Coordinates of C-alpha atoms in Angstrom, one line a residue:
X1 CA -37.5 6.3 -15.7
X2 CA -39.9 7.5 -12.8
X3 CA -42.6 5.6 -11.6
X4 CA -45.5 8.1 -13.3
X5 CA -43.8 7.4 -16.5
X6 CA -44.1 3.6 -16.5
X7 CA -48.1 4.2 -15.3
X8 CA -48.5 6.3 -18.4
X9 CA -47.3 3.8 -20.7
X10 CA -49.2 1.2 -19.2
X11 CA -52.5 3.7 -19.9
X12 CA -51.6 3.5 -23.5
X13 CA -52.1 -0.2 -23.7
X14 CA -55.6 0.3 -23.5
X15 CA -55.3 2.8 -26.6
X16 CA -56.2 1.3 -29.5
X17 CA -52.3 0.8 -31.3
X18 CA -51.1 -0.8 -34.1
X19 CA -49.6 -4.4 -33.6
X20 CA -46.2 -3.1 -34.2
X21 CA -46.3 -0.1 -31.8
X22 CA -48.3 -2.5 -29.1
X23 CA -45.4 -4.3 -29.5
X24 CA -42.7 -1.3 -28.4
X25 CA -44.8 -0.7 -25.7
X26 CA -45.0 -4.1 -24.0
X27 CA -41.2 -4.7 -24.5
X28 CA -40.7 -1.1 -23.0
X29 CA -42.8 -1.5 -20.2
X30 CA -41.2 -4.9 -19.4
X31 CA -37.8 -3.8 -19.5
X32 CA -38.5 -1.3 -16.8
X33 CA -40.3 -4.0 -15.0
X34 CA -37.4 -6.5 -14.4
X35 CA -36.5 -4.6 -10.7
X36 CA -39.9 -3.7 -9.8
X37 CA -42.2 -6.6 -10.8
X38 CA -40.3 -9.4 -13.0
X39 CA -43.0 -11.6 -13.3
X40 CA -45.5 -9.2 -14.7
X41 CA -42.6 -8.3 -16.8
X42 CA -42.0 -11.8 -18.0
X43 CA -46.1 -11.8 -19.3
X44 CA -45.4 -9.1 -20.7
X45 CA -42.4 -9.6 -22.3
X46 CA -44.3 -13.3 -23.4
X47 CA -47.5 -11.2 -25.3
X48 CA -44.6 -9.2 -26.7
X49 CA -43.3 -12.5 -28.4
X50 CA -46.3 -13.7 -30.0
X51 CA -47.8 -10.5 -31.4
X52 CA -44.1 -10.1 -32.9
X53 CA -44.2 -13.8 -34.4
X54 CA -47.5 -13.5 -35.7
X55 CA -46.9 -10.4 -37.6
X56 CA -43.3 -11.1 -38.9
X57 CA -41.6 -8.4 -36.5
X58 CA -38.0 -10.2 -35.7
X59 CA -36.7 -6.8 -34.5
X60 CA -39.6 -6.5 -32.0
X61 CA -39.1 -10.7 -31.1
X62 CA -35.5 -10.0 -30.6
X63 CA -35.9 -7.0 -28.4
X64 CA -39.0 -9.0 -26.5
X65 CA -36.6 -11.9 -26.2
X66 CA -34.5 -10.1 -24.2
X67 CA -36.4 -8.6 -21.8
X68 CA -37.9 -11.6 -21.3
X69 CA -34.8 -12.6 -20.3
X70 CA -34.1 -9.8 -17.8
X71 CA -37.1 -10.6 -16.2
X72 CA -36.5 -14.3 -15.6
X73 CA -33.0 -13.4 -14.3
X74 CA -34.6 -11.2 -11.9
X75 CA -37.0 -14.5 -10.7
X76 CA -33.3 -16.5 -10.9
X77 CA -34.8 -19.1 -14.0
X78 CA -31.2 -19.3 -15.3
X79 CA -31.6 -22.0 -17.4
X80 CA -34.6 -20.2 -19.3
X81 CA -32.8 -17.1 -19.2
X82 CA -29.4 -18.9 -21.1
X83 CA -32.6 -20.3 -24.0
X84 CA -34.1 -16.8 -24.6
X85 CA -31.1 -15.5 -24.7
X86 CA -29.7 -17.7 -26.9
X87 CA -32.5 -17.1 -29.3
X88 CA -32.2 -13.5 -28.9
X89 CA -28.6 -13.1 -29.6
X90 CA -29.1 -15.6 -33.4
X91 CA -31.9 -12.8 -34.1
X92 CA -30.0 -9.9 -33.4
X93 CA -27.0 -11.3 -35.3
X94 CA -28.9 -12.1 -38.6
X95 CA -30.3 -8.3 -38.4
X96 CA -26.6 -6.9 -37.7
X97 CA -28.0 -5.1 -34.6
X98 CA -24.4 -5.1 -32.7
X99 CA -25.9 -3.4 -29.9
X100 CA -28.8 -5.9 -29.2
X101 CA -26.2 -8.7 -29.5
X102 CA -23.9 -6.6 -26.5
X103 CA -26.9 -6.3 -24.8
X104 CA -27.8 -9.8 -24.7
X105 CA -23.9 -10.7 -24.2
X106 CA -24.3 -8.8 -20.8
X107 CA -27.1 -10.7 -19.7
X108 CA -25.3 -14.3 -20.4
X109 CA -22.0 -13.0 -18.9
X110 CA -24.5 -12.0 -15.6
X111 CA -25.9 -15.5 -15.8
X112 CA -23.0 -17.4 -15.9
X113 CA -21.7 -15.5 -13.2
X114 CA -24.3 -16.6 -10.9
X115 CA -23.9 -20.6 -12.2
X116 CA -20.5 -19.7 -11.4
X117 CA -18.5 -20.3 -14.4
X118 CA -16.3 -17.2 -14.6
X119 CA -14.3 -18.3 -17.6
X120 CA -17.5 -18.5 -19.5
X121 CA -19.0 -14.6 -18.0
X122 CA -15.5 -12.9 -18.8
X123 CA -16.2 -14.1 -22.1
X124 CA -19.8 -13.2 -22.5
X125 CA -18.6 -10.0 -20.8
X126 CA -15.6 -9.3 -23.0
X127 CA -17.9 -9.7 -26.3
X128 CA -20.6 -6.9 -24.8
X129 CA -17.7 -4.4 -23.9
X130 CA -16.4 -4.7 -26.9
X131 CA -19.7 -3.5 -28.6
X132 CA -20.8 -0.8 -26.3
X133 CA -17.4 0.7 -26.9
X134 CA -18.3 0.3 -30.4
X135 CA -21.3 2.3 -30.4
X136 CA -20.5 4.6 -27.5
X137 CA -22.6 3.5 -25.1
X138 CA -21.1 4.7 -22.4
X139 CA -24.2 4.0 -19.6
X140 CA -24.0 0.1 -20.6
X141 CA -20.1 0.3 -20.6
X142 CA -20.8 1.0 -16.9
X143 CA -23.3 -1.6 -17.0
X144 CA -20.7 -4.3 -18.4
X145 CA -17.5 -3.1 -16.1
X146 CA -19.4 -3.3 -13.1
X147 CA -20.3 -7.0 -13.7
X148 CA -16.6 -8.1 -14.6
X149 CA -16.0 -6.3 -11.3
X150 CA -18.6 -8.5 -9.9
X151 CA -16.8 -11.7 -10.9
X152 CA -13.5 -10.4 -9.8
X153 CA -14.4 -10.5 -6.1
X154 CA -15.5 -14.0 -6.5
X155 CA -12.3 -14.9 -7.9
X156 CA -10.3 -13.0 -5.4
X157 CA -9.0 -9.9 -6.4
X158 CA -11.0 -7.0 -4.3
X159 CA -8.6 -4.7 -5.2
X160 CA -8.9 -4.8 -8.9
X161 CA -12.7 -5.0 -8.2
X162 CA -12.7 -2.1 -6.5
X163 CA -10.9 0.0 -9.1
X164 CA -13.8 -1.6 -11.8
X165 CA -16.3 -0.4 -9.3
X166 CA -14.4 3.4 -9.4
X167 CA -14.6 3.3 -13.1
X168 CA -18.3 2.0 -13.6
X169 CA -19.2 4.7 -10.9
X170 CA -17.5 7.2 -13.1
X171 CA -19.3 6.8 -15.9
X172 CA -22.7 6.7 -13.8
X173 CA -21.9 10.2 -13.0
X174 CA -21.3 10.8 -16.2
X175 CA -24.7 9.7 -17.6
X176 CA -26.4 10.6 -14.6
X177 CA -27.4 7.4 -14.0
X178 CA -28.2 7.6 -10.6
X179 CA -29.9 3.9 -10.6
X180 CA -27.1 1.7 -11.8
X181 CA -25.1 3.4 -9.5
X182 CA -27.2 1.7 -6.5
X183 CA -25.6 -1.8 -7.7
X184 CA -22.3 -0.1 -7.8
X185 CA -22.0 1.2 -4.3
X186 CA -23.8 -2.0 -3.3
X187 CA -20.9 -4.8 -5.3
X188 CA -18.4 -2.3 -3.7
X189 CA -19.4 -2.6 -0.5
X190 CA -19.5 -6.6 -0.8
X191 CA -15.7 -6.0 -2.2
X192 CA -14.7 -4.0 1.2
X193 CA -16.9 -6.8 3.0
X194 CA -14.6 -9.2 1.6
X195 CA -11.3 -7.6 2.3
X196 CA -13.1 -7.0 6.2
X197 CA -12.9 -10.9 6.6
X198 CA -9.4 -11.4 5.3
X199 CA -8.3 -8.7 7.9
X200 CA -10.6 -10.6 10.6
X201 CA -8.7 -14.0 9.1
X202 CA -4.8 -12.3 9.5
X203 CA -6.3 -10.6 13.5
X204 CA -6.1 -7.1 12.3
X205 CA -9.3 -6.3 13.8
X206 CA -8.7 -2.0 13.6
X207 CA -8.4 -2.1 9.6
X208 CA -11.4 -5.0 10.0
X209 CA -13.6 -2.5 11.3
X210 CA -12.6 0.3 9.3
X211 CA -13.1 -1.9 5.8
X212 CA -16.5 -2.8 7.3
X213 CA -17.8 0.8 8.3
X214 CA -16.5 1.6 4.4
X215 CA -18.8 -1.0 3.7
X216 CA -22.0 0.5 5.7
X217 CA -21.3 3.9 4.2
X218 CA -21.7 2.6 1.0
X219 CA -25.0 0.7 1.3
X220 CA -26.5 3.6 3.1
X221 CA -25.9 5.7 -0.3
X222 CA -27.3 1.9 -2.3
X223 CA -30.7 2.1 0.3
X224 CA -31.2 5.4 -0.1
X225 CA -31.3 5.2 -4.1
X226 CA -32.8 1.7 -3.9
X227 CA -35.9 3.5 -1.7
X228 CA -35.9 6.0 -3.9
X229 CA -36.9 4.3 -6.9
X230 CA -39.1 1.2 -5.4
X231 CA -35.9 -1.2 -6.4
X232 CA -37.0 -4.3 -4.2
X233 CA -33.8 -6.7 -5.3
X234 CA -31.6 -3.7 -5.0
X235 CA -32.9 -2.9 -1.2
X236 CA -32.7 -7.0 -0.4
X237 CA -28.9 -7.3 -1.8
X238 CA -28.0 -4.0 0.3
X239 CA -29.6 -5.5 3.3
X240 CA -28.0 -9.0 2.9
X241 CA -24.5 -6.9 2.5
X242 CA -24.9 -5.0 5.7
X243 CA -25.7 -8.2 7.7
X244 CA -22.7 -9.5 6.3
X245 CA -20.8 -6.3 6.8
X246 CA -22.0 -6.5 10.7
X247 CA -20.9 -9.8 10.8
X248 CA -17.8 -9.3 9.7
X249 CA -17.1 -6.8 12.7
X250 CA -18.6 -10.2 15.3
X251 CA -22.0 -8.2 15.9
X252 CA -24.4 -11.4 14.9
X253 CA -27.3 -9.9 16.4
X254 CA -27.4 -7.1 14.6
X255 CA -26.9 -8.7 11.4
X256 CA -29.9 -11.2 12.7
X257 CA -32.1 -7.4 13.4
X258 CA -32.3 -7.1 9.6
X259 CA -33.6 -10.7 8.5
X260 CA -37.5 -10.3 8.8
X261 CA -36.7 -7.0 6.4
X262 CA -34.3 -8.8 3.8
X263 CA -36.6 -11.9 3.7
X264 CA -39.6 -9.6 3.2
X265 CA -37.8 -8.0 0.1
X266 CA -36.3 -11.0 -1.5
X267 CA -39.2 -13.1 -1.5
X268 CA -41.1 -9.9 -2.7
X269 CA -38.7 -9.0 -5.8
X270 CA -39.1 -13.3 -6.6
X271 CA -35.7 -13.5 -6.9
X272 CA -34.3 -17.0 -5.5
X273 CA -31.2 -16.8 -5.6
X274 CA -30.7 -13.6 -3.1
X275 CA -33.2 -15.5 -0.9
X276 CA -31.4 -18.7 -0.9
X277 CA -28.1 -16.6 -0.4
X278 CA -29.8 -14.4 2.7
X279 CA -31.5 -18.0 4.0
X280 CA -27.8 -19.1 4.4
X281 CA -26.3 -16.4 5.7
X282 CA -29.5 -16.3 8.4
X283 CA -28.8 -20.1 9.0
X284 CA -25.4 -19.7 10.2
X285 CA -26.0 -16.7 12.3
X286 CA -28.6 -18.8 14.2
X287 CA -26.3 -21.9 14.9
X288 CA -23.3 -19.4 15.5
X289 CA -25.6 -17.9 18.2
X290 CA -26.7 -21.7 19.5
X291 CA -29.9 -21.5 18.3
X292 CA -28.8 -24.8 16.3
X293 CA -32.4 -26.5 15.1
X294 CA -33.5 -22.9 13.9
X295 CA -30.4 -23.1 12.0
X296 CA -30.8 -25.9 10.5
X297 CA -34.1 -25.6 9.2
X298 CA -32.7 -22.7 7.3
X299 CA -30.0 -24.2 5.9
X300 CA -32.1 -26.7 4.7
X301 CA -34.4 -24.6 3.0
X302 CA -31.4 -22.7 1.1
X303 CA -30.1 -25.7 0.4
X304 CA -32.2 -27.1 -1.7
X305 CA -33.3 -23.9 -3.1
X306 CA -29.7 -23.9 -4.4
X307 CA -30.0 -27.2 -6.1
X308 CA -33.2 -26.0 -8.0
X309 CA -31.2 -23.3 -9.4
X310 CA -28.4 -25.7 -10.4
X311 CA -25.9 -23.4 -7.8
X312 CA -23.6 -26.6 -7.1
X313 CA -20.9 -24.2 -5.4
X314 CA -23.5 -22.4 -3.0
X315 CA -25.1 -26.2 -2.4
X316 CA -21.4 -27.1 -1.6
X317 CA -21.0 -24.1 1.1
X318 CA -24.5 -24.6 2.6
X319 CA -24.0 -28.5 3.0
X320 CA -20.7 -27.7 4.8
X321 CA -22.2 -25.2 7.1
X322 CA -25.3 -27.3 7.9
X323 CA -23.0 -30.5 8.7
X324 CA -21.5 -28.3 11.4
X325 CA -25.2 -27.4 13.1
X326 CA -26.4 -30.9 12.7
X327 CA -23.0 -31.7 14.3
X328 CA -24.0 -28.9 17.2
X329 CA -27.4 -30.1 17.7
X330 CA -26.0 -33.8 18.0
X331 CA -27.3 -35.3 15.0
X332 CA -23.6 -36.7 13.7
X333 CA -25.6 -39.0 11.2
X334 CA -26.8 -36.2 9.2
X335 CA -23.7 -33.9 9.9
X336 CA -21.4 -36.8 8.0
X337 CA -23.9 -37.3 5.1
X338 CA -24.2 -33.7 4.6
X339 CA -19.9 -33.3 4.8
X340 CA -19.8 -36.2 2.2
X341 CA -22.2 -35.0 -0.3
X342 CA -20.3 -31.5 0.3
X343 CA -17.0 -33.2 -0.6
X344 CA -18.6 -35.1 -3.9
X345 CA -20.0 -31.9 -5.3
X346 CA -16.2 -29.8 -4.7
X347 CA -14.5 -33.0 -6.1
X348 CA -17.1 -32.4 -9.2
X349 CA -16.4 -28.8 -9.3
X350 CA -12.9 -29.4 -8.9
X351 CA -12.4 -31.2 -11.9
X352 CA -13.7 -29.0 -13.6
X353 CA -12.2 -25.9 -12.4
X354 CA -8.7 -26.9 -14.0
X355 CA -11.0 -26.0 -17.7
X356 CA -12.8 -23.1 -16.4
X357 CA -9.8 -21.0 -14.9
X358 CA -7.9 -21.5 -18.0
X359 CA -11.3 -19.7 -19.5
X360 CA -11.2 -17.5 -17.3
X361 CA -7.7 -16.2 -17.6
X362 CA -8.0 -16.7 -21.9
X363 CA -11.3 -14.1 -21.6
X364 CA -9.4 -11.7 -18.8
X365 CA -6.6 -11.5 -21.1
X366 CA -8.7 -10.4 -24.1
X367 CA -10.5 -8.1 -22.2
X368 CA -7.0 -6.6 -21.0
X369 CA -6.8 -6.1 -24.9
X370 CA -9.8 -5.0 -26.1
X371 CA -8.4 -1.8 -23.6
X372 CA -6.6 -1.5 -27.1
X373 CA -3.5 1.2 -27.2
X374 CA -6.0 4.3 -25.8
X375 CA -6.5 3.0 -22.6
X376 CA -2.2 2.6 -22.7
X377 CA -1.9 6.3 -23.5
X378 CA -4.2 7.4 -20.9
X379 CA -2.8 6.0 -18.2
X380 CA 0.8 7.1 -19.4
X381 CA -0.8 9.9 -19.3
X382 CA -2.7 9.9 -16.2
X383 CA -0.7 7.7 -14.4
X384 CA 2.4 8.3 -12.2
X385 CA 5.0 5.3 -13.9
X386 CA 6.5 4.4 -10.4
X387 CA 4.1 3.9 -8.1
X388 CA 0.9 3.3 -10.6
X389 CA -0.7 5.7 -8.6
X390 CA -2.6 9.2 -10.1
X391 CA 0.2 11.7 -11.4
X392 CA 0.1 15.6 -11.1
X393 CA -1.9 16.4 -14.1
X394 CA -4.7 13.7 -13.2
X395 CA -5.1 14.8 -9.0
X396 CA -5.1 18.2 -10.3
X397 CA -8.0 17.7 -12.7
X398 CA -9.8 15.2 -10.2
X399 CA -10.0 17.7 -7.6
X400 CA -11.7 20.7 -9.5
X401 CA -14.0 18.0 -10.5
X402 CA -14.7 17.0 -7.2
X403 CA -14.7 20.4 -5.6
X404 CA -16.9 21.6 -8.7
X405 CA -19.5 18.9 -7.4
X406 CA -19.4 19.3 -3.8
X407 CA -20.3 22.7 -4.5
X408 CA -23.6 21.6 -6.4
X409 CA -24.7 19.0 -3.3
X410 CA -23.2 20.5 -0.7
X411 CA -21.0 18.2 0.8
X412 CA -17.2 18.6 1.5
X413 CA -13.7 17.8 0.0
X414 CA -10.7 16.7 2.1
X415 CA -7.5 16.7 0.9
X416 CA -4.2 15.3 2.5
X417 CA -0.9 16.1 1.6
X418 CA 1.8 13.2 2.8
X419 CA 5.5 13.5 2.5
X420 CA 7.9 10.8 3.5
X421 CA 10.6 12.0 6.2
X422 CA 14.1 12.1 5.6
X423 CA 13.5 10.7 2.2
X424 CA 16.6 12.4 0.5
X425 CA 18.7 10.8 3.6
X426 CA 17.2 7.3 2.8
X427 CA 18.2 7.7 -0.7
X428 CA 21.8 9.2 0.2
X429 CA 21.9 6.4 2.4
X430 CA 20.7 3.7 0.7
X431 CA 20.7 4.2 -2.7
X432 CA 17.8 5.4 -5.1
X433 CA 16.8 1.9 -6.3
X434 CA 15.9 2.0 -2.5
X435 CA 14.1 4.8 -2.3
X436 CA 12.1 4.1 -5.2
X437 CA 11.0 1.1 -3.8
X438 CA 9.7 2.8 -0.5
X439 CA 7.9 5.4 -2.7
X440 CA 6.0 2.6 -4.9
X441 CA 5.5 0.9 -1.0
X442 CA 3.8 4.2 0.3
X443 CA 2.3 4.5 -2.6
X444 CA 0.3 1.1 -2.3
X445 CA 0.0 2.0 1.6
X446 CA -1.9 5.0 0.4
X447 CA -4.2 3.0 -2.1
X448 CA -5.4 0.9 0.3
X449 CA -6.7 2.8 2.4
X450 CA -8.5 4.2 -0.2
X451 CA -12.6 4.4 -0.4
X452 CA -14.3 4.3 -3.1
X453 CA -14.3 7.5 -5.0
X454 CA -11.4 8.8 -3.2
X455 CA -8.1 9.7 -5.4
X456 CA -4.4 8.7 -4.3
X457 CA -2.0 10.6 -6.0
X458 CA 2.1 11.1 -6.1
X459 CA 1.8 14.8 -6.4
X460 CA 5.8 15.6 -6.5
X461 CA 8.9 13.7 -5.4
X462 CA 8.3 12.0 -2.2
X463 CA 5.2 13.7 -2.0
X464 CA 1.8 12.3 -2.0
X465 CA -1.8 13.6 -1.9
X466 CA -4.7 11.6 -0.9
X467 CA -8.7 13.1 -1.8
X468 CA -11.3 12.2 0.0
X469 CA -14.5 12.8 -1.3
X470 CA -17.7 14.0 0.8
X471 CA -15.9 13.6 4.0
X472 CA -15.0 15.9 6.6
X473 CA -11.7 16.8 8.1
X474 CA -12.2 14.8 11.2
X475 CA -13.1 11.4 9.1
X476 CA -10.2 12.1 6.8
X477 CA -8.0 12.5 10.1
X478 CA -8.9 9.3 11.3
X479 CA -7.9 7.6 8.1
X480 CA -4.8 9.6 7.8
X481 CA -3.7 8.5 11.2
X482 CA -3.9 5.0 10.1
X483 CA -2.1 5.5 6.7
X484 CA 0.6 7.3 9.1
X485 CA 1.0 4.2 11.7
X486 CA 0.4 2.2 8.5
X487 CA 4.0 3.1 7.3
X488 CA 5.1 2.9 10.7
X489 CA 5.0 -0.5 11.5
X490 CA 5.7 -1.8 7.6
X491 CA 8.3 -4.3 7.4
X492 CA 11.0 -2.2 6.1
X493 CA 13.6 -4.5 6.9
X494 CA 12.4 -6.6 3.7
X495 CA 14.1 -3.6 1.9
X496 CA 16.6 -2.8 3.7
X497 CA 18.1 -4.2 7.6
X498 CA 18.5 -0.9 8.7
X499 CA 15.8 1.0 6.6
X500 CA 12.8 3.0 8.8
X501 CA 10.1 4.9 7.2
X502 CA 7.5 7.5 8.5
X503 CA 5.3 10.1 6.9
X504 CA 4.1 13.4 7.6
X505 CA 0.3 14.8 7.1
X506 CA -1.5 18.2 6.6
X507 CA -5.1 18.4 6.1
X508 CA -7.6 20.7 4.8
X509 CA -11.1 20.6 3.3
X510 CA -13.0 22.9 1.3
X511 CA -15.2 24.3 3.7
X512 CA -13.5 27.7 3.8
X513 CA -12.0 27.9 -0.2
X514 CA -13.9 28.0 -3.6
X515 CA -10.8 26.4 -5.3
X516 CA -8.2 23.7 -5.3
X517 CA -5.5 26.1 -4.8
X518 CA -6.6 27.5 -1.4
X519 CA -7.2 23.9 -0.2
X520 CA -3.3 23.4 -1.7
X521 CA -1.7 25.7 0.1
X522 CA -3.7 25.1 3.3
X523 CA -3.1 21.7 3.6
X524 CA 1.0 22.3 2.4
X525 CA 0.6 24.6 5.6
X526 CA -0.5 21.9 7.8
X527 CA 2.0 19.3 6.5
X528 CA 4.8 21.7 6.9
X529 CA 3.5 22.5 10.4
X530 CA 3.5 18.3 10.7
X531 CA 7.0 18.7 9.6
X532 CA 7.9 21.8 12.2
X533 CA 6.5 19.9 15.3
X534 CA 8.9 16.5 14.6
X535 CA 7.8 14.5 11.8
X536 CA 5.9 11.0 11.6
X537 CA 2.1 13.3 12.2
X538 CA -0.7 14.3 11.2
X539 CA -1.9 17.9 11.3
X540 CA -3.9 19.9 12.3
X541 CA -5.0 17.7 15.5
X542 CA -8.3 17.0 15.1
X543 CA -8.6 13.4 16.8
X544 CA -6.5 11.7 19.9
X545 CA -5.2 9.0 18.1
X546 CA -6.2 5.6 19.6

């Protein structure tokens, strides 16, 4: 809801109401408060409770239990978040309200997250999915897939995080909820982020750089809606991500150019957490650059805002970076008392992570059920069975979606059509059980190189499409060239000793057609032109390849 609609619910407080309907209105206001101003919205949210008390109203304690709870997430108060909502959730249940139960579910899977005990979120999470799909809630399904997303990346797995992030995204579109979306593009950026350092860690600094720029173009979609609707937290986290995204390409100093800004934010939206977290991040940066007793008065200061939140992991983390600063600055008393009571807190933690994994898998594998059989038949459906990749029927439909759309905001489709050279000699050769293992290899060379939003597809055979949304031709060469030297320098020898792969590209985009089938044949054009000109290319030329 837009900001003029908040003000005029806020002029009807002063309207003479009944207790009931005064009620409604605080918990409504408060509810759209939790981004904006969460500790107005916790008084609010508190009045709620005691007019609601005092006048028998569980339904309207319940609700204002809630969003008091919202609001005290938003100020990190975990603790008094997992009471309220404890509370909440007994109400709701005695009143069989299955949707205020999801609802609170959500929040205690969110919470958990943050105290970082995943086994316990997936649960929480798992239980609020379950009743959104229930009732059809299709904006809080979003809601709910994002966050298991969200504690996918901290277990590991980007990739499956990314493909939650898709999905949530999806169904944003679908409900127009253009808000929510914000925290999408912003949790998928942090999941390319992530994959950015592990290809920093393995020395491939080109696909580094190119996670890390997927990363930026994501956030500047997060900022703009985050502007757009006065979202303080929202702006901080997308600030704090492109700092990290920055850093992830070695340019500290630009990372460092956004702190004053983040800091701003974050201690404006009074949530501790994020400003602990960006306090961190800042730290290190200032040590990395030798700036060593800046650093460590920053690391401090996260520190032991991490302890008041009961974040032993982040206190861990911190306590290890700021051993290494005191260590810079000379100070090897401090730097060995801070590496010890790093090491007591991860021996803590690491007792009981044996429990809490074993949660954690127990809840993913539920969720994986509560899919139930439809979400097995869709993806037979939807799915090409080799590669696990979109079949015909699904690219087909996903493109006149996404063509249908760029239409409405103006923006371009790309589409790439990839074929894998001399695949019937490799099969001839061989053997098929060969060849069907370099097509589901392609096929996973294809997905991840993937944004988010874009659609990688077997589209026949050997044949492959990738679409790119709202990105030109010359963007979607670039990538292509990368899927094509990609599958040039894989290990094929794993397969086979003798074995060697290429691909061939054509592009097109939909500047110049109002359907899919003109793009189609224009791009089959290009790849057979690819194809003409000897193989292992892309075309048309639209970059020199670096």
């Amino acid at each position: 809801m837009k900001i003029a609609s908040l003000k005029d619910l806020e002029t009807r407080l002063h309207e003479p109401l009944p207790v009931h309907e005064r009620v409604r209105l605080l918990n409504e206001i408060s509810e759209q408060l939790y981004e904006r101003e969460p500790a107005r919205g916790a008084a609010l949210a508190r009045e709620a409770i005691e007019l609601a008390r005092a006048t028998g109203d569980t339904p309207g304690e319940a609700q204002a239990l809630y969003c008091l709870g919202r609001n005290l997430y938003s100020q990190a108060d975990y603790p008094a978040v997992l009471e309220t909502q404890g509370t909440a959730l007994s109400l709701f249940s005695a009143m069989g309200n299955a949707e205020g139960e999801a609802r609170c579910c959500n929040l205690l899977g969110i919470t958990h997250r943050q105290l970082a005990d995943y086994g316990r979120a997936l649960e929480m999470y798992d239980a609020a999915l379950k009743g959104f799909r229930d009732a059809g809630d299709l904006k809080w399904q979003a809601r709910v897939i994002s966050n298991i997303g969200a504690v996918e990346i901290q277990l590991g797995n980007h990739t499956a995080a990314l493909e939650l992030f898709d999905q949530a995204l999806d169904l944003r579109r679908e409900t127009d909820d253009n808000e929510g979306a914000g925290f999408d593009l912003n949790n998928a950026a942090f999941g390319h982020v992530q994959r950015a350092l592990q290809h920093r860690a393995a020395q491939d600094e080109v696909s580094c750089r190119a996670e890390a720029q997927n990363a930026l173009r994501l956030l500047d979609r997060a900022l703009a809606i985050a502007r757009q609707y006065g979202y303080k937290r929202l702006e901080a986290f997308c600030l704090q991500t492109m700092g990290e995204a920055h850093q992830a390409m070695s340019q500290p100093e630009v990372a460092l150019g956004l702190a004053d800004q983040f800091l701003k934010l974050a201690h404006d939206s009074d949530d501790k957490w994020i400003e602990a977290y960006g306090l961190a991040c800042i730290g290190e940066i200032r040590h990395q650059l030798g700036q060593h007793a800046d650093g460590v008065a920053l690391l401090k200061r996260a520190q032991h805002m991490f302890e008041a939140l009961g974040s032993r992991d982040e206190t861990a983390r911190v306590l290890r970076n700021l051993s290494q600063a005191h260590e810079a600055a000379g100070e090897l008393a401090e730097a060995l008392a801070c590496l010890r009571r790093a090491g007591m807190i991860e021996q803590s933690l690491k007792r009981e992570d044996t429990e809490r994994r074993a949660r954690a898998l127990s809840a993913r594998r539920r969720l994986d059920q509560a899919s139930g059989e439809t979400e097995r038949y869709r993806r037979l459906a939807m799915e090409d069975a080799l590669t696990g990749l979109a079949n015909r029927r699904q690219l087909d439909e996903r493109l006149a979606t996404l063509m249908r759309e760029a239409q409405v905001r103006g923006t371009v489709v790309t589409i790439a059509l990839a074929d894998v050279d001399h695949f019937k000699g490799i099969n001839d050769r061989f053997s098929h059980a060969v060849g069907d293992e370099v097509l589901r290899c392609v096929g996973e060379i294809l997905r991840s190189h993937c944004r988010l939003g874009d659609v990688a597809g077997r589209y026949s055979g050997e044949e492959f499409m990738l679409v790119f949304r709202a990105l030109d031709i010359r963007s979607a060469t670039e990538i292509c060239e990368r899927v094509r030297r990609a599958v040039e320098i894989y290990d094929w020898r794993s397969i086979h000793p003798q074995l060697r792969v290429t691909v061939s590209l054509g592009l097109a985009s939909s500047t110049s057609f109002e359907n899919p089938r003109g793009v189609l044949d224009a791009a089959d054009h290009w790849l057979y032109e690819a194809k003409h000109h000897g193989r292992n290319q892309v075309q048309p030329v639209t970059v020199v390849p670096a």
